[in-house]
mmCIF file of C-alpha atoms in Angstrom:
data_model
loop_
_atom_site.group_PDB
_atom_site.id
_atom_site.type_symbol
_atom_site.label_atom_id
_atom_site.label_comp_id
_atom_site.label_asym_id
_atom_site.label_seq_id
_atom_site.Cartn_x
_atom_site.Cartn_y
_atom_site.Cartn_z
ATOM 1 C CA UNK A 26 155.963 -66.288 -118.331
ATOM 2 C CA UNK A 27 155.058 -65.373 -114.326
ATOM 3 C CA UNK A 28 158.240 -66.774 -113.593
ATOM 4 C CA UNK A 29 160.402 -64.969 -116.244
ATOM 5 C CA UNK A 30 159.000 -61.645 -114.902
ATOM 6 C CA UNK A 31 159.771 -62.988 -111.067
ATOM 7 C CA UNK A 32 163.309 -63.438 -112.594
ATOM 8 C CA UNK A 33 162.894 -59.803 -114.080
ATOM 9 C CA UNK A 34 161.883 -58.508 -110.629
ATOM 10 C CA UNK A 35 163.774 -59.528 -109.016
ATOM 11 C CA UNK A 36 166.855 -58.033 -111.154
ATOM 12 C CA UNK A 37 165.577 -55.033 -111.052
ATOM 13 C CA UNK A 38 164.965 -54.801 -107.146
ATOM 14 C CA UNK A 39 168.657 -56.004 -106.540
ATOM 15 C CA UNK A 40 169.897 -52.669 -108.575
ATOM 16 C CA UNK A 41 167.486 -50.491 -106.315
ATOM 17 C CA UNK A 42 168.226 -52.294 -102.984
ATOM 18 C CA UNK A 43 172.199 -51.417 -103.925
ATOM 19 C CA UNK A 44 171.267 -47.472 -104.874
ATOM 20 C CA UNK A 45 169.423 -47.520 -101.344
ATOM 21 C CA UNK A 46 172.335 -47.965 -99.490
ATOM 22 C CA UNK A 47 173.825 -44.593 -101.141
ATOM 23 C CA UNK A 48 170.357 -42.835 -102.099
ATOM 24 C CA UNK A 49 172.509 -39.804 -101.859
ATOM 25 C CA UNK A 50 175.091 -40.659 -104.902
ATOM 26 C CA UNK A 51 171.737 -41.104 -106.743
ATOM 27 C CA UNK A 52 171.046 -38.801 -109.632
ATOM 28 C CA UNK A 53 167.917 -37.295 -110.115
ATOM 29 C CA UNK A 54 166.519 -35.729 -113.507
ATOM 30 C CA UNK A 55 162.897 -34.225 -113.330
ATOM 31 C CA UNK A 56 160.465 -34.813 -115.551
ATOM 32 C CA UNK A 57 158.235 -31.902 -114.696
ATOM 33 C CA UNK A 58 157.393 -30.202 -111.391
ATOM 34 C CA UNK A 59 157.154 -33.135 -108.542
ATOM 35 C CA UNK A 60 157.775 -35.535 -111.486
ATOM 36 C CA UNK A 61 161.078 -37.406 -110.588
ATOM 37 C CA UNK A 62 163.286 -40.008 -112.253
ATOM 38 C CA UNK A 63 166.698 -41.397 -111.433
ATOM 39 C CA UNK A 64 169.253 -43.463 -113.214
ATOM 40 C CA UNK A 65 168.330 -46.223 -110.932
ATOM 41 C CA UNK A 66 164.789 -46.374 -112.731
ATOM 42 C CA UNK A 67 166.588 -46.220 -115.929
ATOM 43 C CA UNK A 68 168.877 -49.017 -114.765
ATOM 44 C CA UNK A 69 166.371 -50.997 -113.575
ATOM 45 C CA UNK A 70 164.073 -50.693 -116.207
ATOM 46 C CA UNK A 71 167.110 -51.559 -119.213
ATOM 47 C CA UNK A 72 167.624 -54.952 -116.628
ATOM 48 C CA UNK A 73 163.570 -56.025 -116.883
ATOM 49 C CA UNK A 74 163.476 -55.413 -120.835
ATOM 50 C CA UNK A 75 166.623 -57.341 -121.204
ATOM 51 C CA UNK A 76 165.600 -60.382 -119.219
ATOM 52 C CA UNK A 77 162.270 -60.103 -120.817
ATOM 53 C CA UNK A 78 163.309 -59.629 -124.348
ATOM 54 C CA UNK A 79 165.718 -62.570 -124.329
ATOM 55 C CA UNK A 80 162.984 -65.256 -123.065
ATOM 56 C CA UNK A 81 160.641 -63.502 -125.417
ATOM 57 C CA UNK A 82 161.728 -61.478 -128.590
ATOM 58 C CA UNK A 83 158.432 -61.248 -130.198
ATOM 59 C CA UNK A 84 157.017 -59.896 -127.243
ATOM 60 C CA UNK A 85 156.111 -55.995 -127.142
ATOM 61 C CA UNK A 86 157.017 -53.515 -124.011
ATOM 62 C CA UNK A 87 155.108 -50.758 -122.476
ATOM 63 C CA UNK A 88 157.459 -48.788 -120.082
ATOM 64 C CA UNK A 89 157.504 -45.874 -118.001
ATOM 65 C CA UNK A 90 160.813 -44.821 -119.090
ATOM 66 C CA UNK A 91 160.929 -45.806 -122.353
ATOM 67 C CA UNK A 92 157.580 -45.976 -123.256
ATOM 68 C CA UNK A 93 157.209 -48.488 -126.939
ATOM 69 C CA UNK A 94 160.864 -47.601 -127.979
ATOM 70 C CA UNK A 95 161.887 -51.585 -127.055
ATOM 71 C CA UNK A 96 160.320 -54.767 -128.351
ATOM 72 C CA UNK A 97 157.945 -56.099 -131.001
ATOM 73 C CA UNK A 98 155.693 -52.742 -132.032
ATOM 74 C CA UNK A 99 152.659 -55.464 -133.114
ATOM 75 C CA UNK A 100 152.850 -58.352 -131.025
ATOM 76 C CA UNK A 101 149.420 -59.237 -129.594
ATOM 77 C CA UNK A 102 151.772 -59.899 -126.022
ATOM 78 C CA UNK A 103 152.706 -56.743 -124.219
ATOM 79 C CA UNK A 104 154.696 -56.733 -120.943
ATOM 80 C CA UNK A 105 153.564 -53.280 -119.157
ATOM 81 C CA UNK A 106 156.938 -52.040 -116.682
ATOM 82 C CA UNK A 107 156.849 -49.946 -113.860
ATOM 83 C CA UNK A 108 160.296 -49.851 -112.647
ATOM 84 C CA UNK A 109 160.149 -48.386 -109.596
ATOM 85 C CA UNK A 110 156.854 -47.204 -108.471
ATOM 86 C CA UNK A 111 157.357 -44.815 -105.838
ATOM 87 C CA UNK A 112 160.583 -42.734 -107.147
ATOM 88 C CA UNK A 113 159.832 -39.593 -104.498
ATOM 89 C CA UNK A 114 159.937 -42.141 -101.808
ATOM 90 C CA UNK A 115 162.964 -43.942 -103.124
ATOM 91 C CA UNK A 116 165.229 -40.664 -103.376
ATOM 92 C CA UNK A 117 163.978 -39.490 -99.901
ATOM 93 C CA UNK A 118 164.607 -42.728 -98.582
ATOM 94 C CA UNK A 119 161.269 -43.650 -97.481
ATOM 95 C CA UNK A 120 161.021 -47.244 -97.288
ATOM 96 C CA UNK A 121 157.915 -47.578 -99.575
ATOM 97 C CA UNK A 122 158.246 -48.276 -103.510
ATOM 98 C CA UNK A 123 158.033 -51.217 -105.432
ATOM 99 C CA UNK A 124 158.454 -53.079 -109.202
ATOM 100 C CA UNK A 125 155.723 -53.292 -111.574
ATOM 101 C CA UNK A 126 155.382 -55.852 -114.218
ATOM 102 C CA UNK A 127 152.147 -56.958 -116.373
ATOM 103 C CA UNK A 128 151.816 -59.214 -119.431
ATOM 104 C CA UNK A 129 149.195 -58.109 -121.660
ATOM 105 C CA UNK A 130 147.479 -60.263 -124.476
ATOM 106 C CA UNK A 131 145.302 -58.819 -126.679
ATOM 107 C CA UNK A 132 144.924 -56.159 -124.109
ATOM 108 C CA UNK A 133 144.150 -58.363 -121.095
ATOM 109 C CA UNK A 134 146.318 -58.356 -118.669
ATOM 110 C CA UNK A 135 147.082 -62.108 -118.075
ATOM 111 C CA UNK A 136 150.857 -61.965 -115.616
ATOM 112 C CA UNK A 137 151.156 -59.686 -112.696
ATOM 113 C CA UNK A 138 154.257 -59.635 -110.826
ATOM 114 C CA UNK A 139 154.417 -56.380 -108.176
ATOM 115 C CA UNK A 140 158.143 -57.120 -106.132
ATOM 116 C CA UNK A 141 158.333 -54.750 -102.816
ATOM 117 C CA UNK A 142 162.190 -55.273 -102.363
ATOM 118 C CA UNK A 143 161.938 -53.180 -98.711
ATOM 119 C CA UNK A 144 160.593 -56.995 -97.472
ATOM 120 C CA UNK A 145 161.710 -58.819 -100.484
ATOM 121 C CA UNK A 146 157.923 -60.072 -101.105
ATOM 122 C CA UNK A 147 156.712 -61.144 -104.269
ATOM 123 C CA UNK A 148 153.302 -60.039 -104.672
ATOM 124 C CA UNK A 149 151.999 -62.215 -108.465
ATOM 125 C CA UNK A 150 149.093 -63.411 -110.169
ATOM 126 C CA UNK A 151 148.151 -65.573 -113.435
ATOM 127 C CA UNK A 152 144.665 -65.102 -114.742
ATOM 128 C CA UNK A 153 142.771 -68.187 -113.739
ATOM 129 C CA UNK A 154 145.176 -69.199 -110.654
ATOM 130 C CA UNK A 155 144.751 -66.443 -108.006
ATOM 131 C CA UNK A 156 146.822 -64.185 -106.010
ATOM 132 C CA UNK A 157 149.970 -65.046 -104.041
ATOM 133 C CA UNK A 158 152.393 -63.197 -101.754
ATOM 134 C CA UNK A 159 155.341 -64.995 -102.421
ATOM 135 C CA UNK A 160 154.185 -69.429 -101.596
ATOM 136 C CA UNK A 161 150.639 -67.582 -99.977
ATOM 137 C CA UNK A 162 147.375 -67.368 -101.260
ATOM 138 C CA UNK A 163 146.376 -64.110 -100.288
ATOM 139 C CA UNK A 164 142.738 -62.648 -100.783
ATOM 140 C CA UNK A 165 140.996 -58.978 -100.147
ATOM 141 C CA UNK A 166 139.784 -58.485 -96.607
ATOM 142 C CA UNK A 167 136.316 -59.003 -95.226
ATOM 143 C CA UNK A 168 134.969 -55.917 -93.704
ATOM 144 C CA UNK A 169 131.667 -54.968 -95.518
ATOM 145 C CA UNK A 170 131.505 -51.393 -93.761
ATOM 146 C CA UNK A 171 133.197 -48.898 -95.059
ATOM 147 C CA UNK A 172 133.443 -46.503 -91.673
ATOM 148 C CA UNK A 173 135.533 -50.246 -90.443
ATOM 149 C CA UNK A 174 137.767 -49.821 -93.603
ATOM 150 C CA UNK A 175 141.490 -48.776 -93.661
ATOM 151 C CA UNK A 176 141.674 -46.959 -97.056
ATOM 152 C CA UNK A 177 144.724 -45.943 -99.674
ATOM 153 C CA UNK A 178 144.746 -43.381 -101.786
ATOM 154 C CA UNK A 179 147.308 -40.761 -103.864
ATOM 155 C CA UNK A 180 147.157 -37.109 -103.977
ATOM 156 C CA UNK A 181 147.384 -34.480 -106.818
ATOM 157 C CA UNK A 182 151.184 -33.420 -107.169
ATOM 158 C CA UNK A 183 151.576 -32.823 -110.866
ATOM 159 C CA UNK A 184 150.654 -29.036 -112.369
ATOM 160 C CA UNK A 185 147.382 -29.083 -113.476
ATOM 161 C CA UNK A 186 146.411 -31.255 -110.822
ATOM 162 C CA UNK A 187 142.767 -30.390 -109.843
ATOM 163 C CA UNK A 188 143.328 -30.125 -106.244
ATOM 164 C CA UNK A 189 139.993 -28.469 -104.993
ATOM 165 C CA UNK A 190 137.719 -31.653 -105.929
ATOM 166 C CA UNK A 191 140.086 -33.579 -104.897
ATOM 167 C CA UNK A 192 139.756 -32.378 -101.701
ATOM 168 C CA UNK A 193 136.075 -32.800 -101.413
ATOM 169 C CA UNK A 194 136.465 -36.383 -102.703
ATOM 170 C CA UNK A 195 138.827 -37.146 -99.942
ATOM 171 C CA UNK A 196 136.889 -35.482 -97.403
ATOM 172 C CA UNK A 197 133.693 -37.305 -98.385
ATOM 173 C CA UNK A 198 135.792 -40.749 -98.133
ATOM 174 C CA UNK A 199 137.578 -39.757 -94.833
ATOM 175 C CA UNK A 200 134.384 -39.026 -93.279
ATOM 176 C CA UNK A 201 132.846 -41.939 -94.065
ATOM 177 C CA UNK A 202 136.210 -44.757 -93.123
ATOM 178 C CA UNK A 203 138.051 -45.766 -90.401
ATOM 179 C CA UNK A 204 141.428 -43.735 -91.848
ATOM 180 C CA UNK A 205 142.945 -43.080 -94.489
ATOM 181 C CA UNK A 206 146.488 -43.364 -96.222
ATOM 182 C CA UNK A 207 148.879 -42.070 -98.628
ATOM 183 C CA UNK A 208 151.635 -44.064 -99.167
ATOM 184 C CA UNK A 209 152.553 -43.099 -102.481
ATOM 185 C CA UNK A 210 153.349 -46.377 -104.635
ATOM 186 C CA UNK A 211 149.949 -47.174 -106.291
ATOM 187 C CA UNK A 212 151.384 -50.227 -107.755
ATOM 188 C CA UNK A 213 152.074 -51.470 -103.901
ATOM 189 C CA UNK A 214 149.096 -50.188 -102.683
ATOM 190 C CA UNK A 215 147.203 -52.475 -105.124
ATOM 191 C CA UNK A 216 148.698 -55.289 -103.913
ATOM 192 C CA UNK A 217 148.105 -54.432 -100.456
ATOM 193 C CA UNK A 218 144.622 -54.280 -100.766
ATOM 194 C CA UNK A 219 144.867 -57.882 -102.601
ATOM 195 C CA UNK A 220 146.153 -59.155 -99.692
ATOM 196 C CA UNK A 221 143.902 -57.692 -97.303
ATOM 197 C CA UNK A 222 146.224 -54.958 -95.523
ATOM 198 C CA UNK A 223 144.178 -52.044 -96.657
ATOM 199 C CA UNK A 224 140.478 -52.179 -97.581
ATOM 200 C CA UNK A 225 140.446 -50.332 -100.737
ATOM 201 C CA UNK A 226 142.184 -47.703 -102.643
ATOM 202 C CA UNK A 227 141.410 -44.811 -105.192
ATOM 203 C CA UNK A 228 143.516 -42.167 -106.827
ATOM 204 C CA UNK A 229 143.083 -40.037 -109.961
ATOM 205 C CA UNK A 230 145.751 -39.324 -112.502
ATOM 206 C CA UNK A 231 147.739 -42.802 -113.230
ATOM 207 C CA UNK A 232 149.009 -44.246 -115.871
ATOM 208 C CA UNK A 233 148.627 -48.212 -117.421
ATOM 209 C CA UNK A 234 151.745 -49.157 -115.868
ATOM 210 C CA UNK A 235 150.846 -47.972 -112.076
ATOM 211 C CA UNK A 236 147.946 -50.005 -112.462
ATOM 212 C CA UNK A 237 148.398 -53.025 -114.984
ATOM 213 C CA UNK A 238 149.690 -55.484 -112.172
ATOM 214 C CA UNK A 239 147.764 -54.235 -109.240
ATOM 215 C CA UNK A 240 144.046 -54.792 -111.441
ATOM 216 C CA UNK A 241 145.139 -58.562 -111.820
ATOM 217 C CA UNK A 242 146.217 -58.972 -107.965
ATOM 218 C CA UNK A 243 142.881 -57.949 -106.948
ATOM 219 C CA UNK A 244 140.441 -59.832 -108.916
ATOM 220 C CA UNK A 245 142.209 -63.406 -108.606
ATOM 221 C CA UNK A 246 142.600 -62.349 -104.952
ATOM 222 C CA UNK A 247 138.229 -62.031 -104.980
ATOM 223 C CA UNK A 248 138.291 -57.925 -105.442
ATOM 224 C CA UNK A 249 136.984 -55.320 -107.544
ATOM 225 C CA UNK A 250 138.292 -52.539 -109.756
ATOM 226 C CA UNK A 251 137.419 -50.158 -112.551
ATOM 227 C CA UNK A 252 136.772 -46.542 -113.053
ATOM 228 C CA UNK A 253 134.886 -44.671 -110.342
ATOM 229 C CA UNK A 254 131.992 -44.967 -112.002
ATOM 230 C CA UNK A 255 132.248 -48.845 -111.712
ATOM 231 C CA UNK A 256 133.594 -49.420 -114.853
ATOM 232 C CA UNK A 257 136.086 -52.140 -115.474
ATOM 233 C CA UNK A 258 137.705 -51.143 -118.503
ATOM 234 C CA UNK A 259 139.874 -48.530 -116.857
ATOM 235 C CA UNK A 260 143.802 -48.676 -117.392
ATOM 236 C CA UNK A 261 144.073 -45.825 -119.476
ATOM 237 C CA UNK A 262 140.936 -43.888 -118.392
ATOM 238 C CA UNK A 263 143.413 -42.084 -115.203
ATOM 239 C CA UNK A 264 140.779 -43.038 -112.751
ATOM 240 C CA UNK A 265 141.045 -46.055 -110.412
ATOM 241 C CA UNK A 266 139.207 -47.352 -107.277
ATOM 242 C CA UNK A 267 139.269 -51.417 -105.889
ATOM 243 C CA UNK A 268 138.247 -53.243 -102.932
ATOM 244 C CA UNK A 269 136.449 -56.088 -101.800
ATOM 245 C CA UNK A 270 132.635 -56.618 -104.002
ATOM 246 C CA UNK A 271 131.043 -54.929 -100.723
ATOM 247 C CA UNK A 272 133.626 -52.160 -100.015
ATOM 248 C CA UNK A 273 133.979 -51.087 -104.307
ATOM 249 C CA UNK A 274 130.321 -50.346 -104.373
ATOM 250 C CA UNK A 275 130.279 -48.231 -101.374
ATOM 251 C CA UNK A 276 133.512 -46.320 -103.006
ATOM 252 C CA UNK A 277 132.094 -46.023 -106.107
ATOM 253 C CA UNK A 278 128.848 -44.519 -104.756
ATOM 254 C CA UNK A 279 130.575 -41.727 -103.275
ATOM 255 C CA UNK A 280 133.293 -41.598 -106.260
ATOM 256 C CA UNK A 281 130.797 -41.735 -109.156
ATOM 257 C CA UNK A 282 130.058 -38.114 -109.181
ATOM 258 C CA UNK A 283 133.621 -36.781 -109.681
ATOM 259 C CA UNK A 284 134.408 -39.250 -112.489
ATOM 260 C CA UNK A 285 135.312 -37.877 -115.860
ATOM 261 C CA UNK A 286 132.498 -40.261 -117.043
ATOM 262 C CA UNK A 287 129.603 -38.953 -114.624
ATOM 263 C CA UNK A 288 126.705 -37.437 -115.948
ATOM 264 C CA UNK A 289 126.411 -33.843 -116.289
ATOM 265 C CA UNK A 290 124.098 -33.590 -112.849
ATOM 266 C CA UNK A 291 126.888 -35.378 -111.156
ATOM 267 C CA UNK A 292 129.560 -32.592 -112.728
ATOM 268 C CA UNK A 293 127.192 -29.708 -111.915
ATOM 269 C CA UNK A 294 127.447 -30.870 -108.113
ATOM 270 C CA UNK A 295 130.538 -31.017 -107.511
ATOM 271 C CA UNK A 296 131.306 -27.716 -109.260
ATOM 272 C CA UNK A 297 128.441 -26.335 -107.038
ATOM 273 C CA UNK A 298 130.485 -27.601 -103.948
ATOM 274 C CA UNK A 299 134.123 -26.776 -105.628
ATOM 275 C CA UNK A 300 132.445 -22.683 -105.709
ATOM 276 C CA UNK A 301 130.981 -22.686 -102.427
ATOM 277 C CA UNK A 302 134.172 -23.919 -100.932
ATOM 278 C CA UNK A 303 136.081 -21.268 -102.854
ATOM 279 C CA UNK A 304 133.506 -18.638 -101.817
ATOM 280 C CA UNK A 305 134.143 -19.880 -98.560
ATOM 281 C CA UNK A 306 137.593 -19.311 -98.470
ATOM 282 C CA UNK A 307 136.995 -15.592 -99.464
ATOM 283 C CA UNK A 308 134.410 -14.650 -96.881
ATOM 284 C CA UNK A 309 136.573 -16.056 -93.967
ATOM 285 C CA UNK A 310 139.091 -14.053 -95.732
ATOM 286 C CA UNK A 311 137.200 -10.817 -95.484
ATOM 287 C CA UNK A 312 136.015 -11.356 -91.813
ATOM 288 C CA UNK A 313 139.594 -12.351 -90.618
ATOM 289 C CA UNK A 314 139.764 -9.190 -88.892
ATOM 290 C CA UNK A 315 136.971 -9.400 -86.411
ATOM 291 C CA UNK A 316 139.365 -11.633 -84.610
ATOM 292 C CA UNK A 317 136.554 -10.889 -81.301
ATOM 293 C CA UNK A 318 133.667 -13.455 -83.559
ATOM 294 C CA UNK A 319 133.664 -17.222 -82.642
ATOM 295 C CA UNK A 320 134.879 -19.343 -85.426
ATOM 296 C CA UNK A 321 131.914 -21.413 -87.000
ATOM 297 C CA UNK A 322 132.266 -25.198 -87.047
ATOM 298 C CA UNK A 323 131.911 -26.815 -90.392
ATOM 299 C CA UNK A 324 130.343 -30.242 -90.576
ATOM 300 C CA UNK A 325 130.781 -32.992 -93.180
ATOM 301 C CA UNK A 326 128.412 -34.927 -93.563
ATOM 302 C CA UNK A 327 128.049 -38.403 -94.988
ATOM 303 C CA UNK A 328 124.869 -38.933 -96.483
ATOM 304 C CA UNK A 329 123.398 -42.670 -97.530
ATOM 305 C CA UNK A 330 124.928 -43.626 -100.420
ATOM 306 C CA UNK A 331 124.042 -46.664 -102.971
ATOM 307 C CA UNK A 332 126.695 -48.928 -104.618
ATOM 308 C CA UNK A 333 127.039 -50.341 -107.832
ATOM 309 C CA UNK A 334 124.601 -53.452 -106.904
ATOM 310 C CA UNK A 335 122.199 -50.795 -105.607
ATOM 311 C CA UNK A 336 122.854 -51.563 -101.658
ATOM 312 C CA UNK A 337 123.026 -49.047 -99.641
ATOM 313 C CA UNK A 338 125.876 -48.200 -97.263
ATOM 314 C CA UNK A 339 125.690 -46.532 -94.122
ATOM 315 C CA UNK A 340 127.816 -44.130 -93.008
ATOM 316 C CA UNK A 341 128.521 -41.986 -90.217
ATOM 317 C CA UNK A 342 128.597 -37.903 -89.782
ATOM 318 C CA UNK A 343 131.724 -36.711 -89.281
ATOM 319 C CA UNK A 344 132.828 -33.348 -87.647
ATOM 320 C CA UNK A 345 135.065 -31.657 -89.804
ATOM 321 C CA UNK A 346 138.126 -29.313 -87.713
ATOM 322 C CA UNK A 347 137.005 -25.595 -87.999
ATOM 323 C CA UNK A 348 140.451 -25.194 -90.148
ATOM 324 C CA UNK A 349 139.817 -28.412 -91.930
ATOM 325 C CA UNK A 350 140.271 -27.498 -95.981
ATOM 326 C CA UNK A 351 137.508 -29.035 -97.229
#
């Protein structure tokens, strides 16, 4: 089965390596605002049900595209397609997108298969047998402190986005991390942090097939994921954070409280902080014209958070740019 969806990959990332070399002869239909998709997705997505549907007719599909239209509608084996991962990148020509492709059974996913055709690597996993990048044996990186770590992430882009908390989220992780990144393929960042390139990654708002393939990659490569409250039944929940054992509980202590799961406390904070940032915003409004009064320096702090095993992480004050937006 891993090597039918290697085969189905690999199909797919020949039709997008040949639209790259034209991007601009590409069509491009939106879905909604910021929401892309191209005929090359379409195409590439028709080439991965085909290959899978002829080793497997009995087998059910889950794609972006398409969504159940293809397939058995009750088989107990699911393949879960993300065609190209990445589309805004792809049409803009920015070398970072990928091809997604899970087999769930029974609703465990048991194949992974995550193809970046940029380096033609072949990022795959069986339940059981670990994580490889393409003959290697990769596994998540080492670093137990998060303000060492090199994290991924995705930002709000769709209408209805909640941007504000998202904001504070990412300023509480920034100031407590080494950097972080937006590459914007959270299928690819998911098997980056499998093998160890990035430290961990979180992002709110995907879908089952952004994520089916990555989850796989980084728990036979030794990692965590779930939910940001630490919960491992997460593919449809829209919530996702991973890392190394050490490096998920320190995200997940500083992610819990903006989970759509936290308890009402946790939701009571952050709208507390989501208001005092908008009031903020107004007063520096109202006092733009005494142009003659110092700006005031805002500070984020990081305070000592606890993980899911109940360590807790260190991690360092950070000052915050008097313009900073969060």
């Amino acid at each position: 089965m891993l090597n039918v969806a290697v085969k189905a990959a690999r199909a797919a990332g020949a039709l997008i390596n040949r639209a790259a070399l034209d991007v601009e002869a590409v069509r491009v239909s939106v879905k909604q605002t910021n929401d892309f998709v191209t005929e090359v997705d379409q195409a590439a997505e028709a080439a991965i049900i085909e290959t899978l549907l002829t080793a497997y007719p009995g087998h059910g599909i889950l794609a972006e595209e398409s969504g159940s239209e293809h397939g058995a509608k009750d088989s107990e084996f699911v393949w879960i397609i993300d065609p190209l991962d990445g589309t805004t990148n792809f049409i803009h020509g920015f070398p970072f997108y990928c091809v997604s492709i899970a087999l769930a059974v029974r609703g465990k996913v048991e194949q992974a298969v995550v193809y970046d055709p940029n380096r033609n690597d072949i990022y795959s996993a069986s339940k059981g047998r670990g994580s490889y990048v393409n003959d290697r044996r990769i596994r998540v990186g080492k670093r137990t402190r998060l303000q060492e770590c090199l994290i991924s992430t995705g930002f709000p882009y769709r209408p209805g986005d909640k941007l504000k908390p998202y904001l504070n989220m990412l300023g509480e992780v920034m100031s407590q991390c080494a950097g972080v990144r937006r590459p914007g393929a959270a299928a690819l960042d998911l098997a980056h942090v499998a093998a160890g390139l990035t430290d961990g990654f979180f992002e709110t708002g995907l879908q089952p097939w952004d994520v089916a393939a990555g989850s796989l990659l980084i728990t036979e490569a030794g990692g965590l994921i779930g939910n940001y409250t630490g919960e491992a039944d997460f593919i449809e929940q829209g919530e996702c954070v991973a890392g190394n054992p050490k490096i998920y509980a320190q995200l997940v202590g500083t992610l819990a409280k903006y989970s759509r799961f936290a308890g009402a406390g946790d939701k009571a904070s952050v709208r507390q902080a989501v208001l005092g940032g908008a009031e903020g915003d107004a007063q520096a409004a109202t006092s733009g014209s005494n142009a003659a009064a110092p700006a005031a320096k805002s500070t984020l702090k990081a305070k000592r958070i606890k993980g899911a095993s109940g360590a807790a992480a260190e991690a360092e004050a950070v000052q915050a740019a008097p313009d900073a937006p969060f």
